[in-house]
């Protein structure tokens, strides 16, 4: 019974990031040991054009690289010219998806400063993902310091234009050169950067989502609450299938209709309950849902507004449809690092389309538009904020 409950994820109705313990009980790499080798062949930077600087299309001149082995522990961190890796055909990451990663952003601030947004939260979440896959633990604060140095080295790649940013992709993968499902005796941690334009070049754009009742993203007791590689590949085919019938994304849920996520975004529903009270509702973190950092930020921001109830709970698609049919649904939207805020204009469920309200002038609901503006100001503005670290 103890073994069965060992990895049972608790339900969170408070901030997942309330107590950030980034320490490591084992010897970890240290930022003070970081070495830097500058490239001799600098890459031509793309223009700040949203049609060209699309998500993940370009990389910067350097990357951060740290190796680990069971015998030697962590190597010294090093910043090196961007390169491809040589991977043994038997490497565990290739066969068993023993790999986790993160997604964060850095922004150009006033006076040529670099601003990171809640990067410590990414470090915490990555540590939890690594533990779940029996990958080596590390000191999250030390990795954050190493990433800051990488950003300094490639600071010229951080776009100095509204809506643009530098995407940060830390990755930890098993590299043991032998077949077999077991904890890997070797691993590689690396961090790559890429300049990105706004997800929606012309501003916010609402999407149509399909309530998928035939495929699930994650199940209770699984790894849906962790940012691991195996969560993503199975979603590609269902995405292609719904795009063929006019939808942009899947709304993931369990067979009983328990709502989880939309695509790779957390979900929010702003409605009036049956008593006429306004509520912002999001599915509770029950272990099947990724604890999004932007999700956490939105919950804190809206609770501080004090204008309506903010609730985390189990939510079923039948409740969502009923709220739309009754005219109680004010707006729906998703959130995620890449997209920031994603308004929803319609959902497809049981062969019927349910239109969702939004302001056609804003291309979003009033609340989602307000949150988008607040978050953008925090991330790129000149004011200090507890979620921002200036480098």
Short mmCIF file of C-alpha atoms in Angstrom, two decimals:
data_model
loop_
_atom_site.label_atom_id
_atom_site.label_comp_id
_atom_site.label_asym_id
_atom_site.label_seq_id
_atom_site.Cartn_x
_atom_site.Cartn_y
_atom_site.Cartn_z
CA UNK A 1 0.00 0.00 0.00
CA UNK A 2 2.87 2.35 0.79
CA UNK A 3 4.44 1.75 -2.61
CA UNK A 4 1.12 2.26 -4.34
CA UNK A 5 0.65 5.68 -2.75
CA UNK A 6 4.26 6.81 -3.11
CA UNK A 7 3.69 8.78 -6.33
CA UNK A 8 0.05 9.68 -5.79
CA UNK A 9 -0.05 13.43 -6.46
CA UNK A 10 -1.99 15.57 -3.96
CA UNK A 11 -4.68 18.02 -5.03
CA UNK A 12 -3.55 21.63 -4.65
CA UNK A 13 -6.03 24.38 -3.79
CA UNK A 14 -3.16 26.70 -2.86
CA UNK A 15 -0.12 27.82 -4.80
CA UNK A 16 1.99 24.92 -6.03
CA UNK A 17 4.91 27.36 -5.84
CA UNK A 18 4.21 28.66 -2.33
CA UNK A 19 7.33 27.10 -0.79
CA UNK A 20 10.10 26.91 -3.35
CA UNK A 21 12.79 24.55 -2.11
CA UNK A 22 15.44 24.57 -4.83
CA UNK A 23 18.11 22.86 -2.73
CA UNK A 24 19.58 19.46 -3.43
CA UNK A 25 20.54 16.85 -0.78
CA UNK A 26 23.38 15.63 -3.01
CA UNK A 27 26.44 17.46 -4.38
CA UNK A 28 25.30 19.66 -7.26
CA UNK A 29 27.08 21.70 -9.91
CA UNK A 30 27.89 25.29 -8.92
CA UNK A 31 27.55 28.47 -10.97
CA UNK A 32 30.91 29.69 -9.64
CA UNK A 33 32.57 26.84 -11.58
CA UNK A 34 30.96 27.90 -14.87
CA UNK A 35 33.31 28.32 -17.82
CA UNK A 36 32.52 30.09 -21.09
CA UNK A 37 33.89 29.39 -24.54
CA UNK A 38 32.77 32.03 -27.02
CA UNK A 39 31.93 31.06 -30.55
CA UNK A 40 34.22 31.98 -33.42
CA UNK A 41 31.35 31.89 -35.89
CA UNK A 42 28.48 34.17 -34.91
CA UNK A 43 25.11 33.52 -36.50
CA UNK A 44 23.31 36.20 -38.48
CA UNK A 45 20.35 37.32 -36.41
CA UNK A 46 16.89 37.25 -38.01
CA UNK A 47 14.89 40.47 -38.28
CA UNK A 48 12.27 41.23 -35.62
CA UNK A 49 9.46 40.24 -37.94
CA UNK A 50 6.72 38.09 -36.36
CA UNK A 51 6.28 36.24 -39.64
CA UNK A 52 9.96 35.26 -39.63
CA UNK A 53 10.84 35.00 -35.93
CA UNK A 54 8.33 32.23 -35.22
CA UNK A 55 8.38 29.98 -32.19
CA UNK A 56 11.42 27.69 -32.09
CA UNK A 57 12.70 28.62 -35.55
CA UNK A 58 16.05 30.15 -34.49
CA UNK A 59 18.66 29.48 -31.83
CA UNK A 60 21.26 31.76 -30.30
CA UNK A 61 25.05 31.47 -30.54
CA UNK A 62 25.67 29.48 -27.35
CA UNK A 63 24.17 26.88 -25.05
CA UNK A 64 24.70 25.71 -21.48
CA UNK A 65 25.82 22.12 -21.00
CA UNK A 66 26.27 20.00 -17.84
CA UNK A 67 26.84 16.23 -17.77
CA UNK A 68 26.15 13.78 -14.96
CA UNK A 69 27.20 10.21 -14.27
CA UNK A 70 26.46 7.88 -11.40
CA UNK A 71 30.18 7.44 -10.73
CA UNK A 72 31.38 11.04 -11.08
CA UNK A 73 28.30 13.09 -10.26
CA UNK A 74 27.81 16.47 -11.95
CA UNK A 75 30.48 17.92 -14.20
CA UNK A 76 31.34 21.60 -14.17
CA UNK A 77 28.81 23.71 -16.08
CA UNK A 78 30.01 25.22 -19.33
CA UNK A 79 28.70 27.67 -21.88
CA UNK A 80 29.84 26.59 -25.32
CA UNK A 81 29.11 27.49 -28.95
CA UNK A 82 25.74 26.08 -30.04
CA UNK A 83 26.20 22.58 -31.39
CA UNK A 84 24.53 19.27 -32.11
CA UNK A 85 24.97 16.40 -29.69
CA UNK A 86 26.34 12.96 -30.50
CA UNK A 87 23.87 10.46 -28.98
CA UNK A 88 24.47 6.73 -28.71
CA UNK A 89 21.71 4.74 -30.47
CA UNK A 90 20.94 2.93 -27.20
CA UNK A 91 20.52 6.13 -25.15
CA UNK A 92 17.57 5.79 -22.77
CA UNK A 93 16.03 9.13 -23.82
CA UNK A 94 15.56 7.80 -27.36
CA UNK A 95 13.80 4.57 -26.36
CA UNK A 96 11.98 5.20 -23.10
CA UNK A 97 11.33 8.98 -23.14
CA UNK A 98 13.35 9.47 -19.95
CA UNK A 99 13.51 13.21 -20.49
CA UNK A 100 12.01 16.32 -18.93
CA UNK A 101 12.18 19.95 -19.95
CA UNK A 102 10.99 23.45 -19.14
CA UNK A 103 9.82 26.57 -20.92
CA UNK A 104 10.49 30.08 -19.65
CA UNK A 105 11.02 33.53 -21.14
CA UNK A 106 13.39 36.46 -20.77
CA UNK A 107 12.48 39.97 -21.90
CA UNK A 108 14.36 43.11 -22.84
CA UNK A 109 13.74 45.76 -20.20
CA UNK A 110 14.61 49.44 -19.88
CA UNK A 111 18.29 50.49 -20.09
CA UNK A 112 19.16 47.31 -21.99
CA UNK A 113 18.37 45.16 -18.94
CA UNK A 114 17.31 41.51 -19.10
CA UNK A 115 14.16 40.51 -17.21
CA UNK A 116 13.31 36.91 -16.33
CA UNK A 117 9.79 35.96 -15.26
CA UNK A 118 9.47 33.53 -12.33
CA UNK A 119 12.41 31.45 -13.53
CA UNK A 120 12.80 30.03 -10.02
CA UNK A 121 9.40 28.38 -10.45
CA UNK A 122 10.61 26.66 -13.62
CA UNK A 123 13.60 25.37 -11.69
CA UNK A 124 11.33 23.97 -8.97
CA UNK A 125 9.01 22.27 -11.47
CA UNK A 126 11.93 20.78 -13.39
CA UNK A 127 13.33 19.31 -10.18
CA UNK A 128 9.99 17.60 -9.52
CA UNK A 129 9.89 16.22 -13.09
CA UNK A 130 13.47 14.94 -12.79
CA UNK A 131 12.68 13.13 -9.55
CA UNK A 132 9.62 11.50 -11.13
CA UNK A 133 11.79 10.05 -13.89
CA UNK A 134 14.65 9.05 -11.55
CA UNK A 135 16.89 11.58 -13.25
CA UNK A 136 19.59 13.25 -11.13
CA UNK A 137 18.57 16.03 -8.74
CA UNK A 138 20.31 19.41 -8.83
CA UNK A 139 20.35 22.74 -7.05
CA UNK A 140 17.74 24.85 -8.83
CA UNK A 141 19.22 28.15 -7.67
CA UNK A 142 22.58 27.20 -9.19
CA UNK A 143 20.97 26.29 -12.51
CA UNK A 144 19.11 29.61 -12.48
CA UNK A 145 22.42 31.46 -12.00
CA UNK A 146 23.98 29.52 -14.89
CA UNK A 147 21.03 30.41 -17.14
CA UNK A 148 21.41 34.06 -16.20
CA UNK A 149 25.03 33.92 -17.35
CA UNK A 150 23.95 32.32 -20.64
CA UNK A 151 21.46 35.15 -21.13
CA UNK A 152 24.23 37.67 -20.54
CA UNK A 153 26.48 35.98 -23.11
CA UNK A 154 23.70 35.97 -25.72
CA UNK A 155 22.00 39.19 -24.61
CA UNK A 156 22.14 40.65 -28.14
CA UNK A 157 19.71 37.90 -29.18
CA UNK A 158 16.98 39.14 -26.82
CA UNK A 159 14.70 41.21 -29.08
CA UNK A 160 14.22 44.84 -28.16
CA UNK A 161 10.68 45.09 -29.45
CA UNK A 162 7.25 44.91 -27.83
CA UNK A 163 5.76 41.42 -27.93
CA UNK A 164 9.09 39.70 -28.61
CA UNK A 165 11.11 37.69 -26.11
CA UNK A 166 13.80 35.07 -25.65
CA UNK A 167 12.48 31.58 -25.00
CA UNK A 168 14.50 29.50 -22.52
CA UNK A 169 14.45 25.70 -22.93
CA UNK A 170 16.21 23.73 -20.17
CA UNK A 171 16.26 19.98 -20.88
CA UNK A 172 17.45 16.98 -18.84
CA UNK A 173 17.73 13.65 -20.61
CA UNK A 174 18.99 10.14 -19.85
CA UNK A 175 22.06 9.20 -21.89
CA UNK A 176 23.07 5.76 -20.60
CA UNK A 177 24.39 3.80 -23.57
CA UNK A 178 22.49 0.57 -22.96
CA UNK A 179 19.00 -0.76 -23.56
CA UNK A 180 16.74 -1.56 -20.62
CA UNK A 181 14.06 0.21 -18.60
CA UNK A 182 15.81 1.41 -15.44
CA UNK A 183 17.20 4.55 -13.84
CA UNK A 184 19.89 5.91 -16.15
CA UNK A 185 23.49 5.95 -14.96
CA UNK A 186 24.23 8.95 -17.19
CA UNK A 187 22.41 12.16 -18.05
CA UNK A 188 22.87 15.47 -19.83
CA UNK A 189 21.38 18.80 -18.81
CA UNK A 190 21.43 21.56 -21.39
CA UNK A 191 19.79 24.94 -21.90
CA UNK A 192 19.17 26.45 -25.32
CA UNK A 193 17.74 29.88 -26.14
CA UNK A 194 15.68 31.08 -29.07
CA UNK A 195 14.34 34.54 -29.96
CA UNK A 196 10.59 34.50 -30.54
CA UNK A 197 8.03 36.92 -31.83
CA UNK A 198 4.48 37.32 -30.50
CA UNK A 199 2.44 34.11 -30.70
CA UNK A 200 -0.31 36.09 -32.43
CA UNK A 201 1.35 38.76 -34.62
CA UNK A 202 -1.86 40.79 -35.00
CA UNK A 203 -2.82 40.57 -31.31
CA UNK A 204 -4.97 38.16 -29.34
CA UNK A 205 -6.92 35.71 -31.45
CA UNK A 206 -9.68 33.41 -30.12
CA UNK A 207 -9.65 29.71 -31.03
CA UNK A 208 -12.14 26.89 -31.47
CA UNK A 209 -11.55 23.80 -29.35
CA UNK A 210 -12.81 20.24 -29.67
CA UNK A 211 -13.87 18.35 -26.54
CA UNK A 212 -12.08 15.07 -27.12
CA UNK A 213 -14.00 12.14 -25.63
CA UNK A 214 -12.05 9.38 -27.41
CA UNK A 215 -8.49 10.26 -26.38
CA UNK A 216 -7.15 11.34 -23.00
CA UNK A 217 -3.99 13.32 -22.33
CA UNK A 218 -3.29 11.98 -18.85
CA UNK A 219 -4.86 9.66 -16.31
CA UNK A 220 -4.99 9.64 -12.50
CA UNK A 221 -1.77 8.22 -11.10
CA UNK A 222 0.13 9.10 -14.29
CA UNK A 223 2.58 11.89 -15.09
CA UNK A 224 0.24 14.60 -16.38
CA UNK A 225 1.37 16.88 -13.56
CA UNK A 226 4.99 16.77 -14.71
CA UNK A 227 6.65 18.33 -17.75
CA UNK A 228 8.03 15.11 -19.22
CA UNK A 229 8.58 14.27 -22.88
CA UNK A 230 6.18 11.34 -22.97
CA UNK A 231 3.19 13.61 -22.34
CA UNK A 232 3.51 15.41 -25.66
CA UNK A 233 4.06 12.95 -28.52
CA UNK A 234 0.65 11.23 -28.12
CA UNK A 235 -1.14 14.57 -28.53
CA UNK A 236 0.14 15.20 -32.06
CA UNK A 237 -2.21 12.85 -33.92
CA UNK A 238 -5.38 14.01 -32.09
CA UNK A 239 -4.38 17.60 -32.87
CA UNK A 240 -4.02 16.83 -36.59
CA UNK A 241 -7.39 15.10 -36.59
CA UNK A 242 -9.32 18.00 -35.02
CA UNK A 243 -7.60 20.54 -37.25
CA UNK A 244 -9.02 18.66 -40.24
CA UNK A 245 -12.55 19.38 -39.02
CA UNK A 246 -12.04 23.08 -38.32
CA UNK A 247 -10.81 23.22 -34.73
CA UNK A 248 -7.54 24.65 -33.45
CA UNK A 249 -6.98 22.54 -30.33
CA UNK A 250 -8.26 19.69 -28.18
CA UNK A 251 -9.95 20.22 -24.85
CA UNK A 252 -8.63 17.31 -22.83
CA UNK A 253 -10.84 15.52 -20.32
CA UNK A 254 -11.35 12.11 -18.72
CA UNK A 255 -14.05 9.69 -19.96
CA UNK A 256 -16.47 10.91 -17.27
CA UNK A 257 -16.12 14.49 -18.59
CA UNK A 258 -13.68 15.79 -15.96
CA UNK A 259 -12.03 18.81 -17.63
CA UNK A 260 -8.22 18.96 -17.67
CA UNK A 261 -6.40 21.18 -20.19
CA UNK A 262 -6.63 22.70 -23.66
CA UNK A 263 -3.79 21.66 -25.96
CA UNK A 264 -0.76 22.51 -23.82
CA UNK A 265 -2.58 25.26 -21.90
CA UNK A 266 -4.30 25.45 -18.53
CA UNK A 267 -7.99 26.36 -18.70
CA UNK A 268 -10.07 29.13 -17.10
CA UNK A 269 -13.83 29.63 -17.10
CA UNK A 270 -15.29 33.00 -16.12
CA UNK A 271 -19.01 32.60 -15.44
CA UNK A 272 -21.93 33.36 -13.21
CA UNK A 273 -22.83 30.49 -10.93
CA UNK A 274 -26.45 29.44 -10.44
CA UNK A 275 -26.76 31.98 -7.64
CA UNK A 276 -25.75 34.78 -10.02
CA UNK A 277 -22.27 35.27 -8.50
CA UNK A 278 -19.32 35.83 -10.81
CA UNK A 279 -16.61 33.18 -10.51
CA UNK A 280 -13.31 32.44 -12.21
CA UNK A 281 -12.96 28.66 -12.17
CA UNK A 282 -9.97 26.52 -13.14
CA UNK A 283 -9.50 22.74 -12.77
CA UNK A 284 -7.78 21.82 -9.52
CA UNK A 285 -4.27 20.37 -9.62
CA UNK A 286 -5.08 16.71 -9.05
CA UNK A 287 -1.92 15.20 -10.54
CA UNK A 288 -3.29 15.00 -14.11
CA UNK A 289 -2.80 18.71 -14.88
CA UNK A 290 0.47 20.57 -15.34
CA UNK A 291 0.95 23.21 -12.61
CA UNK A 292 1.36 26.10 -15.01
CA UNK A 293 3.38 29.07 -13.80
CA UNK A 294 1.13 31.48 -15.69
CA UNK A 295 -1.87 29.65 -14.21
CA UNK A 296 -0.48 30.31 -10.76
CA UNK A 297 0.15 33.95 -11.67
CA UNK A 298 -3.41 34.45 -12.94
CA UNK A 299 -4.86 32.95 -9.77
CA UNK A 300 -2.83 35.32 -7.61
CA UNK A 301 -3.62 38.36 -9.75
CA UNK A 302 -7.37 37.73 -9.88
CA UNK A 303 -7.59 36.96 -6.16
CA UNK A 304 -5.86 40.26 -5.43
CA UNK A 305 -8.46 42.09 -7.56
CA UNK A 306 -11.20 41.09 -5.13
CA UNK A 307 -13.89 41.57 -7.78
CA UNK A 308 -15.20 38.00 -7.96
CA UNK A 309 -14.68 34.52 -6.54
CA UNK A 310 -11.61 32.60 -7.74
CA UNK A 311 -12.05 28.85 -7.42
CA UNK A 312 -9.97 25.73 -8.10
CA UNK A 313 -12.16 22.65 -8.27
CA UNK A 314 -13.08 19.52 -10.16
CA UNK A 315 -15.01 20.71 -13.18
CA UNK A 316 -17.00 18.63 -15.66
CA UNK A 317 -17.73 19.43 -19.30
CA UNK A 318 -21.45 19.05 -18.60
CA UNK A 319 -21.22 22.06 -16.23
CA UNK A 320 -19.42 24.08 -18.90
CA UNK A 321 -22.04 23.30 -21.56
CA UNK A 322 -24.88 24.07 -19.15
CA UNK A 323 -23.35 27.46 -18.30
CA UNK A 324 -23.07 28.33 -22.01
CA UNK A 325 -26.64 27.20 -22.74
CA UNK A 326 -27.97 29.18 -19.75
CA UNK A 327 -26.12 32.33 -20.85
CA UNK A 328 -24.01 32.29 -17.66
CA UNK A 329 -20.62 31.79 -19.36
CA UNK A 330 -18.91 35.19 -19.58
CA UNK A 331 -15.71 34.01 -21.27
CA UNK A 332 -13.24 31.13 -21.53
CA UNK A 333 -9.49 31.21 -22.04
CA UNK A 334 -6.29 29.21 -21.71
CA UNK A 335 -2.87 30.18 -20.40
CA UNK A 336 0.70 29.07 -21.06
CA UNK A 337 4.25 30.37 -21.38
CA UNK A 338 4.35 30.32 -25.18
CA UNK A 339 0.91 31.80 -25.82
CA UNK A 340 0.41 33.84 -22.60
CA UNK A 341 -3.40 34.20 -22.79
CA UNK A 342 -5.48 32.23 -25.31
CA UNK A 343 -9.15 33.31 -25.69
CA UNK A 344 -11.69 30.67 -26.73
CA UNK A 345 -14.56 31.47 -29.11
CA UNK A 346 -16.29 28.08 -29.37
CA UNK A 347 -16.19 24.47 -28.16
CA UNK A 348 -17.32 21.39 -30.01
CA UNK A 349 -18.98 18.70 -27.87
CA UNK A 350 -21.21 15.76 -28.85
CA UNK A 351 -21.61 16.92 -32.46
CA UNK A 352 -22.68 20.41 -31.43
CA UNK A 353 -20.89 23.76 -31.51
CA UNK A 354 -21.25 26.00 -28.47
CA UNK A 355 -20.30 29.62 -29.12
CA UNK A 356 -18.52 31.44 -26.29
CA UNK A 357 -18.83 35.18 -25.72
CA UNK A 358 -15.93 37.54 -26.37
CA UNK A 359 -15.45 41.17 -27.39
CA UNK A 360 -14.86 41.25 -31.14
CA UNK A 361 -13.01 44.57 -30.83
CA UNK A 362 -10.58 43.13 -28.27
CA UNK A 363 -10.53 39.65 -29.85
CA UNK A 364 -10.89 38.42 -26.26
CA UNK A 365 -13.09 38.73 -23.24
CA UNK A 366 -12.64 41.77 -21.02
CA UNK A 367 -10.99 39.76 -18.22
CA UNK A 368 -8.59 37.80 -20.44
CA UNK A 369 -7.62 41.01 -22.25
CA UNK A 370 -7.02 42.77 -18.93
CA UNK A 371 -4.88 39.87 -17.68
CA UNK A 372 -2.88 39.85 -20.92
CA UNK A 373 -2.12 43.56 -20.49
CA UNK A 374 -1.20 43.19 -16.81
CA UNK A 375 1.13 40.25 -17.44
CA UNK A 376 2.76 41.98 -20.43
CA UNK A 377 3.40 45.09 -18.35
CA UNK A 378 4.93 43.02 -15.55
CA UNK A 379 7.15 41.08 -17.93
CA UNK A 380 8.38 43.94 -20.12
CA UNK A 381 7.70 47.13 -18.16
CA UNK A 382 10.18 49.19 -16.20
CA UNK A 383 8.65 48.68 -12.78
CA UNK A 384 10.02 46.27 -10.20
CA UNK A 385 7.89 43.24 -9.37
CA UNK A 386 8.38 40.20 -7.16
CA UNK A 387 8.04 37.90 -10.19
CA UNK A 388 10.75 39.73 -12.16
CA UNK A 389 14.49 39.40 -11.78
CA UNK A 390 16.57 42.01 -13.60
CA UNK A 391 19.97 40.90 -14.83
#
